[in-house]
């Protein structure tokens, strides 16, 4: 019961933080469908980055008991340690999930007058998806294991993000425009070998300077 409560609280905190970030203006310059796609891809990154942690959660949760003296006065500290562990595991992906819902509602509403109906439809679809996901996850957990199930869920989010992202794909030769509008910057330039055999990173350094400006 305690473990379930801690994970639920960590998940709700992540969801709330994501929704609050949107309310405070995070990704405000993005179109709703583009922002939703970015949130889906962010959730994928969070899940994949956390896979090594998920595999060690049982061991880490057990180890928390050795961090503090086995005395009643230290029980709150023990619970706090377990909660921080749950928070690090659940909150990152939950943050992007919480941020995605407002953008999904905005993308579903063609006009401001239909926002109420769109919000209801978006959250209704989300609730139905949660129910289906819970049942499917329960059936697939034994054959796939936790890591496999999380990877499958990440693939679903990646597909959702990929379907929406191309609608806003555009190209530019302006470094300033790309940097101002970019959430993540990838530097893809040639690094030919020098006579010494070392890679020539001068092009990487030049682009990095351009981005920094």
Short mmCIF file of C-alpha atoms in Angstrom, two decimals:
data_model
loop_
_atom_site.label_atom_id
_atom_site.label_comp_id
_atom_site.label_asym_id
_atom_site.label_seq_id
_atom_site.Cartn_x
_atom_site.Cartn_y
_atom_site.Cartn_z
CA UNK A 1 0.00 0.00 0.00
CA UNK A 2 2.80 2.42 0.92
CA UNK A 3 4.72 1.71 -2.29
CA UNK A 4 1.61 2.21 -4.43
CA UNK A 5 0.81 5.47 -2.63
CA UNK A 6 4.34 6.78 -3.15
CA UNK A 7 4.35 5.97 -6.87
CA UNK A 8 0.90 7.48 -7.32
CA UNK A 9 1.94 10.67 -5.53
CA UNK A 10 5.12 10.92 -7.64
CA UNK A 11 3.10 10.44 -10.82
CA UNK A 12 0.53 13.08 -9.85
CA UNK A 13 3.29 15.54 -8.99
CA UNK A 14 4.85 14.99 -12.42
CA UNK A 15 1.48 15.40 -14.18
CA UNK A 16 0.73 18.58 -12.23
CA UNK A 17 4.19 20.04 -12.90
CA UNK A 18 3.75 19.48 -16.64
CA UNK A 19 0.33 21.14 -16.71
CA UNK A 20 1.65 24.03 -14.61
CA UNK A 21 4.58 24.51 -16.99
CA UNK A 22 2.12 24.88 -19.89
CA UNK A 23 0.02 27.33 -17.88
CA UNK A 24 3.18 29.37 -17.22
CA UNK A 25 3.91 29.60 -20.94
CA UNK A 26 6.14 26.60 -21.72
CA UNK A 27 6.14 25.92 -25.49
CA UNK A 28 3.68 28.78 -25.92
CA UNK A 29 5.24 29.75 -29.25
CA UNK A 30 4.58 26.30 -30.68
CA UNK A 31 1.43 25.26 -32.49
CA UNK A 32 -0.69 22.94 -30.30
CA UNK A 33 -0.17 19.85 -32.46
CA UNK A 34 3.57 20.51 -32.67
CA UNK A 35 3.82 21.04 -28.91
CA UNK A 36 1.87 17.81 -28.33
CA UNK A 37 4.28 15.95 -30.60
CA UNK A 38 7.27 17.36 -28.70
CA UNK A 39 5.71 16.27 -25.39
CA UNK A 40 5.25 12.75 -26.74
CA UNK A 41 8.87 12.62 -27.85
CA UNK A 42 9.95 14.05 -24.50
CA UNK A 43 8.07 11.26 -22.72
CA UNK A 44 9.86 8.72 -24.92
CA UNK A 45 13.24 10.20 -24.01
CA UNK A 46 12.33 10.18 -20.29
CA UNK A 47 11.22 6.54 -20.36
CA UNK A 48 14.26 5.33 -22.30
CA UNK A 49 16.64 7.31 -20.07
CA UNK A 50 15.01 5.77 -17.01
CA UNK A 51 15.20 2.12 -18.13
CA UNK A 52 18.43 1.43 -16.19
CA UNK A 53 16.82 2.91 -13.08
CA UNK A 54 13.61 0.90 -13.48
CA UNK A 55 15.59 -2.34 -13.57
CA UNK A 56 17.26 -1.47 -10.25
CA UNK A 57 14.19 -0.10 -8.46
CA UNK A 58 13.54 -3.18 -6.25
CA UNK A 59 17.19 -3.28 -5.15
CA UNK A 60 17.34 0.48 -4.56
CA UNK A 61 14.06 0.48 -2.63
CA UNK A 62 15.42 -2.27 -0.38
CA UNK A 63 18.73 -0.42 0.02
CA UNK A 64 16.99 2.72 1.28
CA UNK A 65 16.41 0.86 4.53
CA UNK A 66 20.16 0.74 5.10
CA UNK A 67 20.59 4.49 4.70
CA UNK A 68 19.09 5.28 8.10
CA UNK A 69 19.22 3.79 11.61
CA UNK A 70 16.50 1.25 12.27
CA UNK A 71 14.70 3.40 14.81
CA UNK A 72 11.12 4.75 14.83
CA UNK A 73 12.38 8.35 14.82
CA UNK A 74 14.02 7.77 11.42
CA UNK A 75 10.92 6.33 9.76
CA UNK A 76 9.90 9.68 8.13
CA UNK A 77 13.40 9.99 6.64
CA UNK A 78 13.13 6.42 5.34
CA UNK A 79 9.79 7.20 3.67
CA UNK A 80 11.21 10.45 2.26
CA UNK A 81 14.10 8.52 0.70
CA UNK A 82 11.73 6.05 -0.91
CA UNK A 83 9.56 8.89 -2.15
CA UNK A 84 12.53 10.62 -3.81
CA UNK A 85 13.33 7.32 -5.51
CA UNK A 86 9.76 7.04 -6.79
CA UNK A 87 9.83 10.67 -7.88
CA UNK A 88 12.98 10.18 -9.95
CA UNK A 89 11.43 7.14 -11.64
CA UNK A 90 7.91 8.40 -12.36
CA UNK A 91 7.97 12.19 -12.50
CA UNK A 92 10.00 12.88 -15.70
CA UNK A 93 7.72 10.94 -18.06
CA UNK A 94 4.65 12.09 -16.12
CA UNK A 95 5.75 15.71 -16.60
CA UNK A 96 5.53 15.37 -20.38
CA UNK A 97 2.24 13.48 -20.11
CA UNK A 98 0.78 16.30 -18.01
CA UNK A 99 2.02 18.91 -20.47
CA UNK A 100 0.66 17.00 -23.48
CA UNK A 101 -3.01 17.07 -22.42
CA UNK A 102 -3.56 20.86 -22.64
CA UNK A 103 -1.97 20.89 -26.08
CA UNK A 104 -4.11 17.94 -27.17
CA UNK A 105 -7.24 19.85 -26.10
CA UNK A 106 -6.12 22.97 -27.95
CA UNK A 107 -5.31 21.00 -31.08
CA UNK A 108 -8.76 19.36 -30.96
CA UNK A 109 -10.58 22.70 -30.67
CA UNK A 110 -10.91 24.47 -34.05
CA UNK A 111 -12.28 27.58 -32.32
CA UNK A 112 -12.20 28.99 -28.81
CA UNK A 113 -15.96 28.48 -28.57
CA UNK A 114 -15.56 24.72 -28.87
CA UNK A 115 -12.82 24.50 -26.22
CA UNK A 116 -15.08 22.97 -23.57
CA UNK A 117 -16.19 20.17 -25.85
CA UNK A 118 -12.63 19.61 -27.05
CA UNK A 119 -11.30 19.38 -23.48
CA UNK A 120 -13.98 16.83 -22.62
CA UNK A 121 -13.22 14.78 -25.72
CA UNK A 122 -9.46 14.89 -25.13
CA UNK A 123 -9.68 13.87 -21.50
CA UNK A 124 -12.31 11.24 -22.30
CA UNK A 125 -10.01 9.71 -24.90
CA UNK A 126 -7.15 9.89 -22.41
CA UNK A 127 -9.19 8.06 -19.75
CA UNK A 128 -10.22 5.38 -22.24
CA UNK A 129 -6.61 5.00 -23.35
CA UNK A 130 -5.49 4.64 -19.74
CA UNK A 131 -8.04 1.88 -19.14
CA UNK A 132 -7.07 0.00 -22.30
CA UNK A 133 -3.38 0.50 -21.56
CA UNK A 134 -3.80 -0.90 -18.05
CA UNK A 135 -5.47 -4.06 -19.34
CA UNK A 136 -3.02 -4.53 -22.21
CA UNK A 137 -0.09 -3.84 -19.90
CA UNK A 138 -1.32 -6.45 -17.42
CA UNK A 139 -1.53 -9.03 -20.22
CA UNK A 140 1.84 -8.17 -21.80
CA UNK A 141 3.88 -7.73 -18.63
CA UNK A 142 4.56 -11.47 -18.08
CA UNK A 143 5.88 -12.19 -21.61
CA UNK A 144 7.65 -8.83 -22.19
CA UNK A 145 8.87 -7.96 -18.72
CA UNK A 146 8.96 -4.42 -17.34
CA UNK A 147 11.69 -3.15 -19.68
CA UNK A 148 9.99 -4.60 -22.75
CA UNK A 149 6.62 -3.19 -21.77
CA UNK A 150 8.07 0.28 -21.18
CA UNK A 151 9.89 0.12 -24.51
CA UNK A 152 6.62 -0.79 -26.23
CA UNK A 153 4.85 2.15 -24.56
CA UNK A 154 7.70 4.43 -25.60
CA UNK A 155 7.36 3.22 -29.18
CA UNK A 156 3.66 4.13 -29.11
CA UNK A 157 4.41 7.64 -27.88
CA UNK A 158 7.17 8.01 -30.47
CA UNK A 159 4.73 7.01 -33.21
CA UNK A 160 2.20 9.58 -32.01
CA UNK A 161 4.86 12.27 -31.94
CA UNK A 162 6.22 11.29 -35.36
CA UNK A 163 2.76 11.41 -36.94
CA UNK A 164 2.21 14.98 -35.79
CA UNK A 165 5.71 16.43 -36.00
CA UNK A 166 6.06 16.31 -39.83
CA UNK A 167 3.06 18.61 -40.19
CA UNK A 168 5.22 21.41 -38.79
CA UNK A 169 8.52 20.45 -40.40
CA UNK A 170 10.20 23.35 -42.22
CA UNK A 171 13.68 24.24 -43.38
CA UNK A 172 15.80 27.37 -43.12
CA UNK A 173 19.33 28.49 -43.92
CA UNK A 174 19.29 31.04 -41.08
CA UNK A 175 21.20 29.86 -38.00
CA UNK A 176 19.51 32.53 -35.85
CA UNK A 177 16.00 31.48 -36.90
CA UNK A 178 16.76 27.81 -36.32
CA UNK A 179 18.28 28.47 -32.88
CA UNK A 180 15.49 30.83 -31.78
CA UNK A 181 12.77 28.35 -32.75
CA UNK A 182 14.64 25.15 -31.88
CA UNK A 183 14.06 23.07 -28.75
CA UNK A 184 17.06 20.79 -29.39
CA UNK A 185 20.06 21.60 -31.60
CA UNK A 186 21.81 18.78 -33.47
CA UNK A 187 25.15 19.57 -35.10
CA UNK A 188 25.76 17.35 -38.14
CA UNK A 189 28.93 18.33 -39.99
CA UNK A 190 31.90 16.58 -41.48
CA UNK A 191 34.84 15.59 -39.26
CA UNK A 192 37.51 14.38 -41.71
CA UNK A 193 40.65 12.73 -40.44
CA UNK A 194 43.78 14.83 -40.05
CA UNK A 195 47.21 13.52 -41.10
CA UNK A 196 47.74 12.48 -37.48
CA UNK A 197 44.62 10.35 -37.59
CA UNK A 198 42.66 12.60 -35.23
CA UNK A 199 39.24 13.90 -36.26
CA UNK A 200 39.15 17.48 -37.53
CA UNK A 201 36.56 19.14 -35.28
CA UNK A 202 36.97 22.65 -36.68
CA UNK A 203 33.55 22.53 -38.39
CA UNK A 204 31.89 21.43 -35.13
CA UNK A 205 33.59 24.27 -33.25
CA UNK A 206 32.54 26.82 -35.86
CA UNK A 207 28.89 25.76 -35.79
CA UNK A 208 28.95 25.74 -31.98
CA UNK A 209 30.20 29.36 -32.06
CA UNK A 210 27.42 30.30 -34.49
CA UNK A 211 24.82 28.70 -32.23
CA UNK A 212 26.25 30.45 -29.15
CA UNK A 213 25.89 33.84 -30.80
#
